[in-house]
CSV table of C-alpha atoms in Angstrom, one decimal:
chain,number,residue,atom,x,y,z
A,25,UNK,CA,-10.0,111.8,69.3
A,26,UNK,CA,-11.7,108.3,69.4
A,27,UNK,CA,-14.3,107.0,71.9
A,28,UNK,CA,-15.2,103.3,71.8
A,29,UNK,CA,-18.6,102.3,73.1
A,30,UNK,CA,-19.6,98.7,73.5
A,31,UNK,CA,-23.2,97.5,73.9
A,32,UNK,CA,-24.4,101.1,73.9
A,33,UNK,CA,-27.4,103.2,73.0
A,34,UNK,CA,-28.1,106.2,70.8
A,35,UNK,CA,-28.4,108.4,73.9
A,36,UNK,CA,-24.9,107.4,75.1
A,37,UNK,CA,-23.5,108.1,71.6
A,38,UNK,CA,-24.9,111.6,71.5
A,39,UNK,CA,-23.3,112.2,75.0
A,40,UNK,CA,-20.0,111.0,73.6
A,41,UNK,CA,-20.2,113.4,70.7
A,42,UNK,CA,-20.7,116.3,73.0
A,43,UNK,CA,-17.9,115.1,75.3
A,44,UNK,CA,-15.6,114.8,72.3
A,45,UNK,CA,-16.4,118.3,71.0
A,46,UNK,CA,-15.7,119.8,74.4
A,47,UNK,CA,-12.5,117.9,74.7
A,48,UNK,CA,-11.1,119.3,71.5
A,49,UNK,CA,-12.4,122.8,72.1
A,50,UNK,CA,-15.2,123.0,69.5
A,51,UNK,CA,-18.5,122.7,71.4
A,52,UNK,CA,-20.5,124.2,68.5
A,53,UNK,CA,-21.9,122.0,65.8
A,54,UNK,CA,-20.6,123.3,62.4
A,55,UNK,CA,-21.9,120.5,60.1
A,56,UNK,CA,-24.1,121.2,57.1
A,57,UNK,CA,-25.7,117.8,56.6
A,58,UNK,CA,-25.8,114.2,57.8
A,59,UNK,CA,-24.2,111.6,55.6
A,60,UNK,CA,-25.4,108.0,56.3
A,61,UNK,CA,-23.1,105.4,54.8
A,62,UNK,CA,-24.5,101.8,54.5
A,63,UNK,CA,-21.7,99.4,53.9
A,64,UNK,CA,-20.1,96.1,55.1
A,65,UNK,CA,-16.9,95.5,57.1
A,66,UNK,CA,-14.9,94.8,54.0
A,67,UNK,CA,-15.6,98.1,52.3
A,68,UNK,CA,-16.0,100.3,55.4
A,69,UNK,CA,-12.5,101.6,55.4
A,70,UNK,CA,-12.6,102.8,51.8
A,71,UNK,CA,-16.1,104.3,52.2
A,72,UNK,CA,-15.1,106.2,55.3
A,73,UNK,CA,-11.9,107.5,53.8
A,74,UNK,CA,-13.8,108.8,50.8
A,75,UNK,CA,-16.4,110.5,53.1
A,76,UNK,CA,-13.6,112.1,55.2
A,77,UNK,CA,-12.0,113.5,52.1
A,78,UNK,CA,-15.4,114.8,50.9
A,79,UNK,CA,-16.0,116.4,54.3
A,80,UNK,CA,-13.3,119.0,53.5
A,81,UNK,CA,-15.8,120.5,51.0
A,82,UNK,CA,-19.0,119.5,52.9
A,83,UNK,CA,-18.5,119.3,56.7
A,84,UNK,CA,-20.9,116.7,57.9
A,85,UNK,CA,-21.8,114.2,60.6
A,86,UNK,CA,-21.0,110.8,59.1
A,87,UNK,CA,-22.9,107.8,60.3
A,88,UNK,CA,-21.4,104.5,59.1
A,89,UNK,CA,-23.9,101.6,59.4
A,90,UNK,CA,-22.4,98.2,59.4
A,91,UNK,CA,-24.7,95.2,59.8
A,92,UNK,CA,-22.6,92.4,61.4
A,93,UNK,CA,-23.7,88.8,60.6
A,94,UNK,CA,-23.9,86.6,63.8
A,95,UNK,CA,-22.5,83.1,63.4
A,96,UNK,CA,-24.8,81.1,65.7
A,97,UNK,CA,-28.6,81.1,65.9
A,98,UNK,CA,-28.4,82.1,69.6
A,99,UNK,CA,-26.3,85.2,68.7
A,100,UNK,CA,-28.8,86.2,66.0
A,101,UNK,CA,-31.5,86.6,68.6
A,102,UNK,CA,-29.4,88.9,70.7
A,103,UNK,CA,-29.3,92.6,69.9
A,104,UNK,CA,-26.2,94.7,70.4
A,105,UNK,CA,-24.9,98.0,69.3
A,106,UNK,CA,-21.2,98.9,69.3
A,107,UNK,CA,-20.1,102.4,68.3
A,108,UNK,CA,-16.9,104.2,67.6
A,109,UNK,CA,-17.1,108.0,67.9
A,110,UNK,CA,-14.5,110.1,66.1
A,111,UNK,CA,-14.1,113.8,66.4
A,112,UNK,CA,-11.3,116.3,65.5
A,113,UNK,CA,-8.5,115.1,63.2
A,114,UNK,CA,-9.7,111.5,63.2
A,115,UNK,CA,-13.0,112.6,61.5
A,116,UNK,CA,-12.0,114.9,58.7
A,117,UNK,CA,-13.7,118.3,59.2
A,118,UNK,CA,-16.9,116.9,60.8
A,119,UNK,CA,-17.9,114.1,63.1
A,120,UNK,CA,-17.9,110.3,62.5
A,121,UNK,CA,-19.8,107.6,64.3
A,122,UNK,CA,-19.2,104.0,63.2
A,123,UNK,CA,-22.2,101.8,64.1
A,124,UNK,CA,-21.9,98.1,64.2
A,125,UNK,CA,-25.3,96.3,64.6
A,126,UNK,CA,-25.6,92.8,65.8
A,127,UNK,CA,-28.6,90.5,66.0
A,128,UNK,CA,-32.2,91.7,65.6
A,129,UNK,CA,-31.2,95.4,65.8
A,130,UNK,CA,-29.6,95.1,62.4
A,131,UNK,CA,-33.2,94.8,60.9
A,132,UNK,CA,-34.1,98.2,62.5
A,133,UNK,CA,-31.1,100.3,61.7
A,134,UNK,CA,-33.3,103.3,61.0
A,135,UNK,CA,-34.3,103.4,64.7
A,136,UNK,CA,-30.6,103.6,65.7
A,137,UNK,CA,-29.8,106.3,63.1
A,138,UNK,CA,-32.8,108.5,63.6
A,139,UNK,CA,-31.8,110.0,67.0
A,140,UNK,CA,-28.3,110.7,65.7
A,141,UNK,CA,-29.3,112.9,62.7
A,142,UNK,CA,-28.4,116.6,62.9
A,143,UNK,CA,-31.6,118.6,63.5
A,144,UNK,CA,-32.8,120.8,60.7
A,145,UNK,CA,-30.1,119.6,58.3
A,146,UNK,CA,-30.5,117.6,55.1
A,147,UNK,CA,-29.7,113.9,55.1
A,148,UNK,CA,-27.9,112.0,52.4
A,149,UNK,CA,-27.8,108.2,52.4
A,150,UNK,CA,-25.0,106.4,50.4
A,151,UNK,CA,-24.8,102.7,49.8
A,152,UNK,CA,-21.2,102.0,48.9
A,153,UNK,CA,-22.1,98.3,48.1
A,154,UNK,CA,-25.3,96.1,48.1
A,155,UNK,CA,-27.8,98.9,47.5
A,156,UNK,CA,-31.4,97.9,47.8
A,157,UNK,CA,-33.5,97.4,44.8
A,158,UNK,CA,-35.8,100.3,45.8
A,159,UNK,CA,-33.6,102.9,47.7
A,160,UNK,CA,-36.5,105.3,48.4
A,161,UNK,CA,-38.5,102.4,49.9
A,162,UNK,CA,-35.7,101.3,52.1
A,163,UNK,CA,-36.2,102.3,55.8
A,164,UNK,CA,-32.8,104.0,55.8
A,165,UNK,CA,-33.3,105.5,52.4
A,166,UNK,CA,-36.6,107.0,53.6
A,167,UNK,CA,-34.7,109.2,56.0
A,168,UNK,CA,-32.7,111.0,53.2
A,169,UNK,CA,-33.4,113.8,50.8
A,170,UNK,CA,-30.8,112.3,48.5
A,171,UNK,CA,-30.0,108.6,48.0
A,172,UNK,CA,-26.7,107.7,46.4
A,173,UNK,CA,-25.9,104.3,44.9
A,174,UNK,CA,-23.1,102.9,42.9
A,175,UNK,CA,-24.0,100.6,40.0
A,176,UNK,CA,-20.3,99.9,39.3
A,177,UNK,CA,-20.1,98.0,42.6
A,178,UNK,CA,-22.9,95.6,41.6
A,179,UNK,CA,-22.3,92.1,40.3
A,180,UNK,CA,-24.2,92.9,37.1
A,181,UNK,CA,-24.1,96.7,36.5
A,182,UNK,CA,-26.3,96.8,33.5
A,183,UNK,CA,-29.0,94.8,35.3
A,184,UNK,CA,-28.6,97.3,38.2
A,185,UNK,CA,-29.4,100.2,35.8
A,186,UNK,CA,-32.6,98.5,34.9
A,187,UNK,CA,-33.5,98.2,38.5
A,188,UNK,CA,-32.7,101.8,39.1
A,189,UNK,CA,-34.9,102.9,36.3
A,190,UNK,CA,-37.9,100.8,37.5
A,191,UNK,CA,-37.6,102.1,41.1
A,192,UNK,CA,-36.5,105.7,40.5
A,193,UNK,CA,-37.8,108.4,42.8
A,194,UNK,CA,-36.8,112.1,42.9
A,195,UNK,CA,-33.7,112.3,44.9
A,196,UNK,CA,-32.1,109.1,43.6
A,197,UNK,CA,-28.7,109.3,42.0
A,198,UNK,CA,-25.7,107.1,41.2
A,199,UNK,CA,-21.9,107.6,41.3
A,200,UNK,CA,-21.8,106.0,37.8
A,201,UNK,CA,-23.6,109.2,36.7
A,202,UNK,CA,-21.2,111.5,38.4
A,203,UNK,CA,-18.3,109.7,36.7
A,204,UNK,CA,-19.4,111.0,33.3
A,205,UNK,CA,-19.9,114.7,34.3
A,206,UNK,CA,-16.6,115.8,32.6
A,207,UNK,CA,-17.5,113.8,29.5
A,208,UNK,CA,-21.0,115.4,29.3
A,209,UNK,CA,-19.5,118.9,29.8
A,210,UNK,CA,-16.9,118.4,27.1
A,211,UNK,CA,-19.3,117.0,24.6
A,212,UNK,CA,-21.9,119.8,25.2
A,213,UNK,CA,-19.1,122.4,24.8
A,214,UNK,CA,-18.0,120.8,21.6
A,215,UNK,CA,-21.4,120.9,20.0
A,216,UNK,CA,-21.8,124.6,21.0
A,217,UNK,CA,-18.7,125.4,18.8
A,218,UNK,CA,-20.1,123.9,15.6
A,219,UNK,CA,-23.3,124.7,13.7
A,220,UNK,CA,-24.3,121.2,12.7
A,221,UNK,CA,-26.9,118.4,13.2
A,222,UNK,CA,-25.9,115.1,14.8
A,223,UNK,CA,-26.7,112.1,12.7
A,224,UNK,CA,-25.5,109.2,14.8
A,225,UNK,CA,-23.3,108.5,17.8
A,226,UNK,CA,-21.0,105.7,18.9
A,227,UNK,CA,-19.9,105.3,22.5
A,228,UNK,CA,-17.0,102.9,23.3
A,229,UNK,CA,-15.9,101.6,26.7
A,230,UNK,CA,-15.6,98.6,29.0
A,231,UNK,CA,-18.3,96.1,28.6
A,232,UNK,CA,-19.6,96.0,32.2
A,233,UNK,CA,-19.2,99.7,33.0
A,234,UNK,CA,-22.5,101.4,33.8
A,235,UNK,CA,-21.1,104.9,33.2
A,236,UNK,CA,-20.7,104.0,29.5
A,237,UNK,CA,-24.3,102.9,29.3
A,238,UNK,CA,-25.5,106.1,31.1
A,239,UNK,CA,-23.5,108.3,28.7
A,240,UNK,CA,-24.9,106.5,25.7
A,241,UNK,CA,-28.5,106.8,27.1
A,242,UNK,CA,-28.0,110.5,27.9
A,243,UNK,CA,-26.8,111.2,24.3
A,244,UNK,CA,-29.7,109.2,22.8
A,245,UNK,CA,-32.2,110.9,25.1
A,246,UNK,CA,-31.0,114.4,24.4
A,247,UNK,CA,-30.0,114.2,20.7
A,248,UNK,CA,-32.9,111.8,19.6
A,249,UNK,CA,-30.5,109.8,17.4
A,250,UNK,CA,-29.5,106.2,17.4
A,251,UNK,CA,-26.5,105.5,19.7
A,252,UNK,CA,-24.3,102.5,19.1
A,253,UNK,CA,-22.7,100.9,22.2
A,254,UNK,CA,-19.2,99.5,21.3
A,255,UNK,CA,-16.9,97.5,23.6
A,256,UNK,CA,-13.3,98.4,24.2
A,257,UNK,CA,-10.5,97.3,26.6
A,258,UNK,CA,-10.9,100.4,28.7
A,259,UNK,CA,-10.1,101.8,31.2
A,260,UNK,CA,-13.6,103.0,31.6
A,261,UNK,CA,-14.9,105.2,28.8
A,262,UNK,CA,-12.5,105.4,25.9
A,263,UNK,CA,-14.3,107.1,23.0
A,264,UNK,CA,-17.3,109.0,21.9
A,265,UNK,CA,-17.8,109.7,18.2
A,266,UNK,CA,-20.6,112.0,16.9
A,267,UNK,CA,-21.3,111.9,13.2
A,268,UNK,CA,-22.6,115.3,12.2
A,269,UNK,CA,-23.6,117.1,9.0
A,270,UNK,CA,-20.4,119.2,9.4
A,271,UNK,CA,-18.1,116.2,10.0
A,272,UNK,CA,-17.2,113.8,12.8
A,273,UNK,CA,-16.6,115.0,16.4
A,274,UNK,CA,-14.4,112.6,18.4
A,275,UNK,CA,-13.4,112.6,22.0
A,276,UNK,CA,-10.9,109.8,22.6
A,277,UNK,CA,-9.2,108.8,25.9
A,278,UNK,CA,-7.0,105.7,25.9
A,279,UNK,CA,-5.1,106.1,29.2
A,280,UNK,CA,-7.7,107.2,31.7
A,281,UNK,CA,-6.1,110.6,32.1
A,282,UNK,CA,-5.7,112.7,28.9
A,283,UNK,CA,-8.1,112.8,26.0
A,284,UNK,CA,-8.0,114.2,22.5
A,285,UNK,CA,-10.8,116.3,21.2
A,286,UNK,CA,-11.2,116.4,17.4
A,287,UNK,CA,-13.5,119.0,15.8
A,288,UNK,CA,-14.2,119.5,12.0
A,289,UNK,CA,-11.9,122.2,10.6
A,290,UNK,CA,-10.0,122.6,13.8
A,291,UNK,CA,-6.7,121.2,15.1
A,292,UNK,CA,-6.9,118.4,17.6
A,293,UNK,CA,-6.5,119.5,21.2
A,294,UNK,CA,-5.5,117.6,24.3
A,295,UNK,CA,-7.9,117.9,27.3
A,296,UNK,CA,-7.7,116.7,30.8
A,297,UNK,CA,-10.2,113.9,31.5
A,298,UNK,CA,-8.8,112.1,34.4
A,299,UNK,CA,-10.7,109.2,36.1
A,300,UNK,CA,-11.7,110.6,39.5
A,301,UNK,CA,-11.6,109.1,43.0
A,302,UNK,CA,-14.7,108.1,44.9
A,303,UNK,CA,-14.3,111.1,47.3
A,304,UNK,CA,-14.5,113.5,44.3
A,305,UNK,CA,-17.6,111.8,43.0
A,306,UNK,CA,-19.2,111.9,46.4
A,307,UNK,CA,-18.4,115.6,46.9
A,308,UNK,CA,-20.0,116.4,43.6
A,309,UNK,CA,-23.2,114.6,44.6
A,310,UNK,CA,-23.3,116.4,47.9
A,311,UNK,CA,-23.3,119.8,46.1
A,312,UNK,CA,-26.9,119.4,45.1
A,313,UNK,CA,-29.8,118.1,47.1
A,314,UNK,CA,-32.6,118.7,44.6
A,315,UNK,CA,-33.8,116.0,42.2
A,316,UNK,CA,-31.6,115.4,39.1
A,317,UNK,CA,-34.1,115.5,36.3
A,318,UNK,CA,-31.4,115.0,33.6
A,319,UNK,CA,-30.3,111.7,35.3
A,320,UNK,CA,-33.8,110.5,35.6
A,321,UNK,CA,-34.6,111.2,31.9
A,322,UNK,CA,-31.4,109.4,30.8
A,323,UNK,CA,-32.0,106.4,33.1
A,324,UNK,CA,-35.6,106.0,31.9
A,325,UNK,CA,-34.5,106.0,28.3
A,326,UNK,CA,-33.5,102.4,28.8
A,327,UNK,CA,-30.3,100.5,28.3
A,328,UNK,CA,-32.0,98.0,26.0
A,329,UNK,CA,-32.7,100.7,23.4
A,330,UNK,CA,-29.0,101.1,22.6
A,331,UNK,CA,-27.6,99.5,19.5
A,332,UNK,CA,-24.5,97.2,19.1
A,333,UNK,CA,-22.0,97.1,16.2
A,334,UNK,CA,-20.0,94.1,14.8
A,335,UNK,CA,-16.2,94.2,14.2
A,336,UNK,CA,-14.7,93.5,10.7
A,337,UNK,CA,-13.7,90.0,11.7
A,338,UNK,CA,-17.1,89.2,13.0
A,339,UNK,CA,-18.9,90.6,10.0
A,340,UNK,CA,-16.8,88.3,7.8
A,341,UNK,CA,-17.8,85.4,10.0
A,342,UNK,CA,-21.4,86.4,9.7
A,343,UNK,CA,-21.1,86.4,5.9
A,344,UNK,CA,-19.7,82.9,6.0
A,345,UNK,CA,-22.0,81.3,8.6
A,346,UNK,CA,-25.1,83.4,8.6
A,347,UNK,CA,-26.2,86.2,11.1
A,348,UNK,CA,-27.7,83.7,13.5
A,349,UNK,CA,-24.3,82.5,14.6
A,350,UNK,CA,-23.2,85.6,16.5
A,351,UNK,CA,-24.4,87.4,19.6
A,352,UNK,CA,-25.6,91.0,19.2
A,353,UNK,CA,-23.1,92.8,21.5
A,354,UNK,CA,-19.7,93.0,19.8
A,355,UNK,CA,-16.2,94.4,20.4
A,356,UNK,CA,-15.2,97.8,19.1
A,357,UNK,CA,-12.7,98.0,16.3
A,358,UNK,CA,-9.1,98.5,17.3
A,359,UNK,CA,-8.4,101.7,15.3
A,360,UNK,CA,-10.4,104.8,15.4
A,361,UNK,CA,-10.4,104.9,11.6
A,362,UNK,CA,-12.0,101.4,11.4
A,363,UNK,CA,-14.6,102.4,14.0
A,364,UNK,CA,-15.5,105.5,12.0
A,365,UNK,CA,-16.2,103.6,8.8
A,366,UNK,CA,-19.9,103.0,8.3
A,367,UNK,CA,-21.2,99.6,7.6
A,368,UNK,CA,-21.7,98.8,3.9
A,369,UNK,CA,-25.1,98.0,2.6
A,370,UNK,CA,-24.0,94.5,1.6
A,371,UNK,CA,-23.0,93.6,5.1
A,372,UNK,CA,-25.6,91.6,6.9
A,373,UNK,CA,-27.3,93.0,9.9
A,374,UNK,CA,-27.2,91.2,13.2
A,375,UNK,CA,-30.5,89.9,14.6
A,376,UNK,CA,-32.0,91.3,17.8
A,377,UNK,CA,-31.5,89.0,20.7
A,378,UNK,CA,-34.6,87.5,22.3
A,379,UNK,CA,-36.0,89.0,25.4
A,380,UNK,CA,-34.2,88.1,28.6
A,381,UNK,CA,-30.8,87.9,27.0
A,382,UNK,CA,-29.3,90.0,29.8
A,383,UNK,CA,-26.4,92.3,29.2
A,384,UNK,CA,-25.5,90.9,25.8
A,385,UNK,CA,-28.8,91.6,23.9
A,386,UNK,CA,-28.4,94.6,21.6
A,387,UNK,CA,-30.3,95.4,18.3
A,388,UNK,CA,-28.4,97.0,15.5
A,389,UNK,CA,-29.3,100.6,14.5
A,390,UNK,CA,-31.1,99.3,11.4
A,391,UNK,CA,-33.4,97.2,13.5
A,392,UNK,CA,-34.2,99.9,16.0
A,393,UNK,CA,-37.4,102.0,15.8
A,394,UNK,CA,-37.2,105.8,15.5
A,395,UNK,CA,-35.7,107.4,18.7
A,396,UNK,CA,-38.1,109.5,20.7
A,397,UNK,CA,-37.6,111.0,24.1
A,398,UNK,CA,-38.6,108.6,26.9
A,399,UNK,CA,-41.8,109.3,28.6
A,400,UNK,CA,-41.8,109.8,32.4
A,401,UNK,CA,-44.0,107.3,34.2
């Protein structure tokens, strides 16, 4: 059931929700939380579909906040609130209110959302695109116990991770972190099976994928070893290789669905490691409302403390022209055998990029200081 309201108020929206519940025969409120989605018109459909799918696991009242840009100066001074109320089959297993804000009211979205929150229920705020630099300091973000962003949707994902680290507050999280949950579980289980010490790590994946950076930072933060960040064609994460005193541990995924886990002294095994939909990632984040200390520790480790590696062709070019001729961040070797081969002592080390080099500046492991756990601010 859908109810359209034009130039309305929060009070009329609440009355429409009650009317809709009575019309479908469910007058009681059975939601467990309020999910506030902040998005734009272009991404509203995908965000709402993901929220509806996630509501099968977490029945919630979903408030979609869309700030419409007025074309003329006169329209920008006028305030108007349009709403679309959905209940029943049109809203998954909960209730949905799509709020379109025009004019000056778009600068005070929290005043519109506040009367629509479920009483005595937790609030989760999700920015599907264009997340603020400081989610906890944002007026809408201040309403939530959990604040979910998605660095993958940013124009410069690695820069976005730096901003998240600078402004982190307990309750912040990112869908890029949820994307690597299966990888973290698989790697932790693999290390539990072998009595060894990790010497070094290499993580390969797409160049502008924040999940690859987060996995590398998590490994460096937890294992206290140098982690080299290599670049591959994807999709997403493709390989993690742990050099240990008992032999290499490799988790390789080339097709985005099935991965191969190789442990020393054991036959290779195929494991399911499918890339998940946004609805699955969102449902995972809604399962916990307490601060994620592991995410905070990995985020604060710092993306700039990861090392880069050169390919064989680029190392030969460095030998011919000198190390100053190449950038620090390099492509991963094509074959796993080549990527596993350690650099020879005669090969020149790449110089660290100067400060402010953006996403491309990476020191080599030889130039990096000893790895210690990042201190919390």
